[in-house]
Coordinates of C-alpha atoms and ligand atoms in Angstrom, one line a residue:
M1 CA -77.5 3.7 48.0
K2 CA -74.6 1.6 49.3
R3 CA -72.4 4.6 48.9
L4 CA -74.7 6.8 50.8
F5 CA -74.8 4.5 53.9
G6 CA -71.0 4.3 53.8
A7 CA -70.9 8.0 54.0
L8 CA -73.4 8.2 56.8
A9 CA -71.4 5.8 58.9
L10 CA -68.4 8.1 58.6
L11 CA -70.6 10.9 59.6
F12 CA -71.6 9.3 62.9
L13 CA -68.0 8.3 63.6
A14 CA -66.6 11.7 63.0
P15 CA -67.9 13.5 66.1
I16 CA -66.5 10.8 68.4
L17 CA -63.1 11.0 66.7
A18 CA -63.3 14.8 66.9
R19 CA -64.0 14.9 70.6
S20 CA -61.1 12.7 71.4
L21 CA -58.8 15.1 69.6
N22 CA -59.2 18.9 69.8
P23 CA -62.9 19.5 70.7
S24 CA -63.6 22.5 68.5
L25 CA -61.5 23.0 65.4
N26 CA -61.1 19.4 64.6
D27 CA -64.8 19.0 64.0
D28 CA -64.3 21.2 61.0
V29 CA -61.1 19.6 59.8
L30 CA -62.7 16.1 60.1
G31 CA -65.8 17.3 58.3
L32 CA -63.7 18.6 55.5
I33 CA -61.7 15.4 55.3
V34 CA -64.8 13.3 55.2
F35 CA -66.2 15.6 52.5
K36 CA -62.9 15.2 50.6
A37 CA -63.0 11.5 50.8
D38 CA -66.4 11.5 49.2
I39 CA -65.7 13.6 46.2
Q40 CA -63.8 13.4 43.0
D41 CA -61.2 16.1 42.6
P42 CA -59.7 15.9 39.1
E43 CA -57.7 19.1 39.4
G44 CA -56.2 18.0 42.7
R45 CA -57.3 21.2 44.4
L46 CA -57.8 19.4 47.7
V47 CA -54.6 17.4 47.6
S48 CA -53.0 19.6 50.3
W49 CA -55.9 19.0 52.7
N50 CA -54.6 17.0 55.6
E51 CA -56.3 15.6 58.7
E52 CA -53.3 16.4 60.8
D53 CA -53.9 20.1 60.4
D54 CA -54.9 21.8 63.6
S55 CA -57.1 24.3 62.0
P56 CA -59.2 24.2 58.9
C57 CA -58.5 27.8 58.0
N58 CA -55.4 27.3 55.9
L59 CA -57.0 24.6 53.8
N60 CA -57.3 25.5 50.1
G61 CA -60.8 26.9 49.3
V62 CA -61.9 27.3 52.9
K63 CA -62.6 30.6 54.7
C64 CA -62.9 31.0 58.4
N65 CA -64.5 33.4 60.7
P66 CA -61.5 35.4 62.0
R67 CA -62.8 35.5 65.5
S68 CA -63.8 31.9 66.1
N69 CA -61.5 30.3 63.4
R70 CA -64.5 28.1 62.4
V71 CA -65.2 27.4 58.8
F72 CA -68.0 29.7 57.6
D73 CA -67.6 30.6 54.0
G74 CA -66.8 29.9 50.4
F75 CA -65.9 26.6 48.9
S76 CA -64.9 26.4 45.3
L77 CA -64.5 22.7 44.6
S78 CA -65.4 20.1 42.1
G79 CA -66.7 16.6 42.5
K80 CA -69.5 15.1 44.5
I81 CA -71.2 16.5 47.6
G82 CA -70.3 14.4 50.6
R83 CA -71.7 14.1 54.0
G84 CA -68.7 15.6 55.7
L85 CA -70.2 19.0 55.1
L86 CA -72.8 18.3 57.8
Q87 CA -70.0 18.5 60.3
L88 CA -69.4 22.1 59.6
H89 CA -71.8 23.5 62.1
F90 CA -70.4 27.0 61.7
L91 CA -70.7 27.1 57.9
R92 CA -72.5 30.2 56.8
K93 CA -72.1 30.1 53.1
L94 CA -72.0 27.0 51.0
S95 CA -71.0 27.8 47.5
L96 CA -70.4 24.9 45.2
A97 CA -71.7 26.5 42.0
K98 CA -70.4 25.5 38.6
N99 CA -69.0 22.1 39.4
N100 CA -69.9 18.7 38.3
L101 CA -71.8 17.7 41.4
T102 CA -74.2 14.8 41.1
G103 CA -76.7 13.1 43.4
S104 CA -79.3 14.8 45.4
I105 CA -79.5 17.1 48.4
S106 CA -80.3 15.9 51.9
L107 CA -82.5 17.3 54.6
S108 CA -79.5 17.5 56.9
L109 CA -78.1 20.3 54.8
A110 CA -81.0 22.5 55.9
Q111 CA -80.2 21.5 59.5
L112 CA -76.9 23.3 59.5
T113 CA -78.2 26.0 61.7
N114 CA -75.8 28.7 60.8
L115 CA -76.1 28.3 57.0
R116 CA -77.4 31.4 55.4
V117 CA -76.5 30.9 51.7
I118 CA -76.7 27.7 49.7
D119 CA -75.4 28.1 46.1
L120 CA -75.4 24.8 44.3
S121 CA -76.2 26.3 40.9
E122 CA -74.9 25.0 37.6
N123 CA -74.2 21.4 38.6
S124 CA -75.9 18.1 37.7
L125 CA -77.8 17.5 40.9
S126 CA -81.1 15.7 40.7
G127 CA -84.0 14.2 42.7
T128 CA -86.5 16.1 44.7
V129 CA -85.9 18.8 47.3
P130 CA -87.0 17.0 50.6
D131 CA -90.4 18.1 51.8
D132 CA -89.2 19.2 55.2
F133 CA -86.1 21.0 53.8
F134 CA -87.8 24.4 54.5
T135 CA -89.5 23.6 57.7
Q136 CA -86.1 23.1 59.3
C137 CA -84.3 25.8 57.5
G138 CA -82.4 27.4 60.4
S139 CA -81.3 30.8 59.2
L140 CA -81.3 30.2 55.5
R141 CA -81.6 33.5 53.5
S142 CA -80.8 32.5 50.0
I143 CA -80.9 29.2 48.1
S144 CA -79.9 28.7 44.5
L145 CA -80.4 25.3 42.8
A146 CA -80.4 27.0 39.4
N147 CA -79.3 25.0 36.4
N148 CA -79.5 21.5 37.7
K149 CA -81.8 18.5 37.1
F150 CA -84.1 18.7 40.2
S151 CA -87.6 17.5 39.7
G152 CA -90.9 16.9 41.5
Q153 CA -93.1 19.5 43.1
I154 CA -91.9 22.6 44.9
S155 CA -93.0 21.9 48.5
E156 CA -95.8 23.7 50.1
N157 CA -93.4 24.0 53.0
L158 CA -91.3 26.6 51.2
S159 CA -93.3 29.3 53.0
S160 CA -92.4 27.8 56.4
C161 CA -88.9 29.3 56.2
P162 CA -89.3 32.8 57.7
T163 CA -85.8 33.9 56.9
L164 CA -85.8 33.0 53.3
A165 CA -85.4 36.0 51.0
S166 CA -84.1 34.6 47.7
V167 CA -85.1 31.4 45.9
N168 CA -83.5 30.6 42.6
F169 CA -84.7 27.2 41.2
S170 CA -84.4 28.3 37.5
S171 CA -83.6 25.8 34.8
N172 CA -84.6 22.6 36.4
Q173 CA -87.4 20.2 35.9
F174 CA -89.8 21.1 38.7
S175 CA -93.4 20.2 37.9
G176 CA -96.9 20.5 39.3
L177 CA -98.4 23.6 40.8
L178 CA -96.9 26.5 42.7
P179 CA -97.3 26.0 46.4
S180 CA -100.6 27.7 47.3
G181 CA -99.0 29.4 50.3
I182 CA -96.1 30.8 48.4
W183 CA -97.1 34.4 48.6
S184 CA -97.4 34.2 52.4
S185 CA -93.6 33.9 52.6
H186 CA -93.2 37.4 54.0
G187 CA -89.5 37.5 53.8
L188 CA -89.3 36.5 50.2
R189 CA -87.8 39.1 47.9
S190 CA -86.8 37.2 44.9
L191 CA -88.4 34.1 43.3
D192 CA -86.8 32.8 40.1
L193 CA -88.5 29.7 38.7
F194 CA -87.5 30.4 35.0
D195 CA -87.5 27.3 32.8
S196 CA -89.2 24.4 34.5
L197 CA -92.3 22.3 33.9
L198 CA -94.6 24.1 36.4
E199 CA -98.3 24.3 35.5
G200 CA -101.8 25.2 36.6
E201 CA -103.0 28.6 37.8
M202 CA -100.9 30.9 39.8
P203 CA -102.1 31.0 43.4
K204 CA -104.2 34.0 44.4
G205 CA -102.1 36.6 46.1
L206 CA -102.5 38.1 49.5
E207 CA -103.2 41.8 49.6
G208 CA -100.4 43.7 51.2
S209 CA -97.5 42.8 53.4
N210 CA -95.5 41.1 50.8
N211 CA -91.9 41.9 50.2
L212 CA -91.5 40.4 46.7
R213 CA -89.3 42.5 44.4
T214 CA -88.6 40.1 41.6
I215 CA -90.6 37.3 40.2
N216 CA -89.6 35.2 37.2
L217 CA -91.9 32.5 36.1
R218 CA -90.8 32.6 32.4
K219 CA -90.9 29.5 30.3
N220 CA -93.2 27.3 32.2
Q221 CA -96.8 26.1 31.5
F222 CA -98.8 28.3 33.8
T223 CA -102.5 28.8 32.7
G224 CA -105.4 31.0 33.6
Q225 CA -105.3 34.7 34.5
I226 CA -102.9 36.7 36.5
P227 CA -104.4 36.7 40.0
D228 CA -105.8 40.0 41.2
G229 CA -103.6 39.7 44.3
I230 CA -100.6 40.7 42.2
G231 CA -101.6 44.3 43.0
G232 CA -100.7 43.6 46.7
F233 CA -97.0 43.2 45.8
L234 CA -96.4 46.9 46.0
L235 CA -92.6 46.5 46.0
L236 CA -92.4 44.5 42.8
R237 CA -89.7 45.8 40.4
S238 CA -89.5 43.1 37.9
V239 CA -92.2 40.7 36.7
D240 CA -91.5 38.2 34.0
L241 CA -94.4 35.9 33.1
S242 CA -93.3 35.4 29.5
E243 CA -93.5 32.1 27.6
N244 CA -96.4 30.6 29.5
L245 CA -100.0 29.8 28.6
L246 CA -101.6 32.7 30.5
S247 CA -104.8 34.2 29.2
G248 CA -107.5 36.8 29.8
S249 CA -107.0 40.5 30.4
L250 CA -104.7 42.2 32.8
P251 CA -106.1 42.6 36.3
N252 CA -106.9 46.3 37.2
T253 CA -104.9 45.9 40.4
M254 CA -101.7 45.8 38.4
Q255 CA -101.8 49.6 38.2
K256 CA -100.7 49.7 41.8
L257 CA -97.3 48.4 40.9
K258 CA -95.7 51.9 40.8
L259 CA -92.2 50.6 41.3
C260 CA -92.2 48.1 38.5
N261 CA -89.4 48.7 36.0
D262 CA -89.8 45.6 34.0
L263 CA -93.0 43.9 32.9
N264 CA -92.6 41.0 30.5
L265 CA -95.7 39.2 29.3
R266 CA -94.3 38.0 25.9
K267 CA -95.6 34.8 24.3
N268 CA -98.8 34.1 26.2
S269 CA -102.5 34.3 25.2
F270 CA -103.5 37.6 26.8
M271 CA -106.3 39.3 25.0
G272 CA -108.5 42.4 25.0
E273 CA -107.4 46.0 25.0
V274 CA -104.3 47.2 26.9
P275 CA -106.0 49.1 29.7
Q276 CA -105.6 52.9 30.0
W277 CA -104.2 52.4 33.5
I278 CA -101.0 51.2 32.0
G279 CA -100.0 54.8 32.2
E280 CA -100.1 54.6 36.0
M281 CA -97.2 52.1 36.1
R282 CA -94.9 55.1 36.1
S283 CA -91.6 53.3 36.7
L284 CA -91.9 51.1 33.6
E285 CA -88.7 50.9 31.6
T286 CA -89.4 47.8 29.7
L287 CA -92.8 46.6 28.5
D288 CA -92.9 43.5 26.4
L289 CA -96.4 42.5 25.3
S290 CA -95.3 40.8 22.1
E291 CA -96.8 37.5 20.9
N292 CA -100.2 37.8 22.5
S293 CA -103.7 38.5 21.3
F294 CA -104.1 42.1 22.5
S295 CA -106.4 44.1 20.2
G296 CA -107.9 47.5 19.8
Q297 CA -106.2 50.8 20.0
F298 CA -103.0 51.2 22.0
P299 CA -103.9 53.5 24.9
N300 CA -102.7 57.1 24.8
S301 CA -101.8 57.0 28.5
I302 CA -98.6 55.4 27.3
G303 CA -97.3 59.0 27.0
K304 CA -97.2 59.1 30.8
L305 CA -94.5 56.5 30.9
K306 CA -91.5 58.9 30.9
S307 CA -89.0 56.2 31.8
L308 CA -90.0 53.8 29.1
K309 CA -87.1 52.6 27.0
V310 CA -88.2 49.4 25.5
L311 CA -91.7 48.7 24.1
N312 CA -92.5 45.6 22.1
I313 CA -96.0 45.1 21.0
S314 CA -95.3 43.0 18.0
M315 CA -97.4 40.0 17.0
N316 CA -100.7 41.1 18.4
A317 CA -103.9 42.3 16.8
F318 CA -103.7 46.1 17.6
T319 CA -105.6 48.3 15.3
G320 CA -105.8 52.0 14.5
S321 CA -102.8 54.2 14.8
L322 CA -100.2 54.5 17.6
P323 CA -101.1 57.4 20.0
E324 CA -99.5 60.8 19.4
S325 CA -98.8 61.0 23.1
M326 CA -95.9 58.6 22.5
I327 CA -93.7 61.5 21.6
N328 CA -93.6 62.2 25.4
C329 CA -91.8 58.9 26.0
E330 CA -88.4 60.6 25.6
N331 CA -86.3 57.7 26.4
L332 CA -88.0 55.2 24.1
L333 CA -85.7 53.3 21.8
P334 CA -87.1 52.3 18.4
L335 CA -90.2 50.3 19.3
D336 CA -91.2 47.0 17.7
A337 CA -94.8 47.2 16.6
S338 CA -94.5 44.8 13.7
Q339 CA -97.1 42.2 12.8
N340 CA -100.2 44.0 13.9
L341 CA -103.1 45.6 12.1
L342 CA -101.8 49.1 12.7
T343 CA -102.0 52.0 10.3
G344 CA -100.0 55.2 10.1
N345 CA -96.6 56.0 11.3
V346 CA -94.8 55.8 14.6
P347 CA -95.2 59.2 16.2
S348 CA -91.9 61.1 16.4
Ligands
NAG1 C1 -67.5 18.3 34.1 O1 -67.1 17.0 33.6 C2 -66.8 16.9 32.3 C3 -66.6 15.5 31.9 O2 -66.2 14.7 33.0 C4 -65.6 17.8 31.9 O3 -65.4 17.8 30.6 C5 -65.9 19.3 32.4 O4 -64.8 20.1 32.2 C6 -66.3 19.3 33.8 N1 -66.8 20.6 34.2 C7 -66.3 21.3 35.3 C8 -66.9 22.7 35.5 O5 -65.6 20.8 36.1
NAG2 C1 -80.7 32.5 39.1 O1 -79.5 31.8 38.8 C2 -79.1 31.9 37.4 C3 -78.0 30.9 37.1 O2 -77.0 31.0 38.1 C4 -78.7 33.3 37.1 O3 -78.4 33.5 35.8 C5 -80.0 34.2 37.4 O4 -79.6 35.6 37.3 C6 -80.4 34.0 38.9 N1 -81.6 34.7 39.1 C7 -81.7 35.8 40.0 C8 -83.0 36.4 40.2 O5 -80.7 36.2 40.6
NAG3 C1 -94.2 19.6 54.8 O1 -94.8 19.0 53.7 C2 -95.3 17.7 53.9 C3 -95.8 17.2 52.5 O2 -96.4 18.2 51.8 C4 -96.4 17.8 54.9 O3 -97.0 16.5 55.1 C5 -95.9 18.4 56.2 O4 -96.9 18.5 57.1 C6 -95.3 19.7 55.9 N1 -94.6 20.2 57.1 C7 -95.0 21.4 57.7 C8 -94.3 21.7 58.9 O5 -95.8 22.1 57.1
NAG4 C1 -90.2 41.9 19.8 O1 -90.8 40.7 20.1 C2 -90.7 39.7 19.1 C3 -91.6 38.5 19.5 O2 -91.4 38.2 20.9 C4 -89.3 39.3 18.9 O3 -89.1 38.4 17.9 C5 -88.5 40.6 18.5 O4 -87.1 40.3 18.4 C6 -88.7 41.7 19.5 N1 -88.2 43.0 19.0 C7 -87.2 43.6 19.6 C8 -86.8 44.9 18.9 O5 -86.6 43.2 20.6

C-alpha cells in the first residue's frame, strides 16, 4: 500500500513538472520515466531511458505516432506496472504480455481515453478487475488478461463498454456467475473465459443483434442447460463449452448456427439423442461430443456435413450402428467412436 501512495504522489507531480518544461512531449517522457522508476528491469532494457530526452520516440521499446510524435504503441518490458503509464494520454496500445508483472490493475488504466488495446497476458497480476473499469472504458477494443491470477467476479459492467470487441480472461481464477447482461454487449466478437472457476447457469441469450463469433467457456463449472438464446448468435464460428457440468439436451435453436465451424461439448453431462437437425449446422468442421451421456442412434443427417473433418463421439452411450450416410462426409478423418454400445463397422 505504501508503495502505491508513493507512486500516486509522483503521478500528481508529473503534470506540473511537465508543464514547466515542454508542454506536450515531456508529458510522455515524464510518464515513461515515472513508469521506469516503478519497475524492475533485470535485463537493463530501459537503462538508456533518460528524462533529458526531448522526445519519447527514440526510447527503447516505445513507438510513436509519426504525425504527433506522441507515444501510442508497443511496450515490451519486464518488471512491475507503474503509475507513470497513466501520463501517456496518447497511448493506443499497451502491450506488456509475457513479463513478470505483479500487483493489480487500476481503474485509471481504463481512463486513458485513447487506449484501444490492453494486453497484460502471461504475467502474475492479481486482485479483482475494478467494478467501474468497463463503464469508463474510453475507446477500448480489446483486453487480454489471460494467464494471470485475477480473481473475483466478472463485473456486470462489462457490457457497458460499447467499443469492446475482444475479451480474453482465460486462465485466471475468476469465480461466480457470468454477468447477466453479457450477451447485450453488441460489439463483443470474442469472449475467452477458458480455465477459471466460473459457475452457475449461462445467462439466457438475446435473440438476434449479437456479433459474437467466438465463445470459449471451457474448463469452468457451468451447470444447467445451454440457453435457447444461443440460436440468436448467428455469426458464431467457434463454440467451446467443454469441461463443464452442463446437462440436458441440445436446444433446437442451435441449428441456426450455420456458420459454426467448431462445436466442442466434450466432458459435460449432456444426454438424450443427438438431434437430426445437427445436419443443418452445415459449416461444422469439428464436432466433439465425447465424454457425455448421449444415447440412441447417431442421426443419419450427419451425412449432410460435407465439411466435417473431426468427429469424436467416444465415451457416450450410443447404440445401434453408425449411419451409412457418413460416407458422404468426404473430409472426415478417422473418427473416434470408442467406448459406446455401438455395433457394426464405421461406414467407408
Ligand atoms: C520471471 O522471474 C523469474 C524469477 O525471478 C525468472 O526466472 C524468469 O525468467 C522471469 N520471466 C520473464 C519472462 O522475465
Ligand atoms: C487468449 O489468450 C491466450 C494466452 O495468450 C491465447 O493462447 C488464446 O488464444 C487467446 N484467446 C483468443 C480467443 O484469442
Ligand atoms: C458497476 O458495477 C457496480 C457493482 O456491480 C454497480 O454498483 C454500478 O452501478 C455499476 N455501474 C454502472 C455504470 O453500471
Ligand atoms: C476423443 O475424445 C476422448 C475423450 O474426450 C479423448 O480421450 C480422445 O483422445 C479423443 N480422440 C481423438 C481421436 O482425438
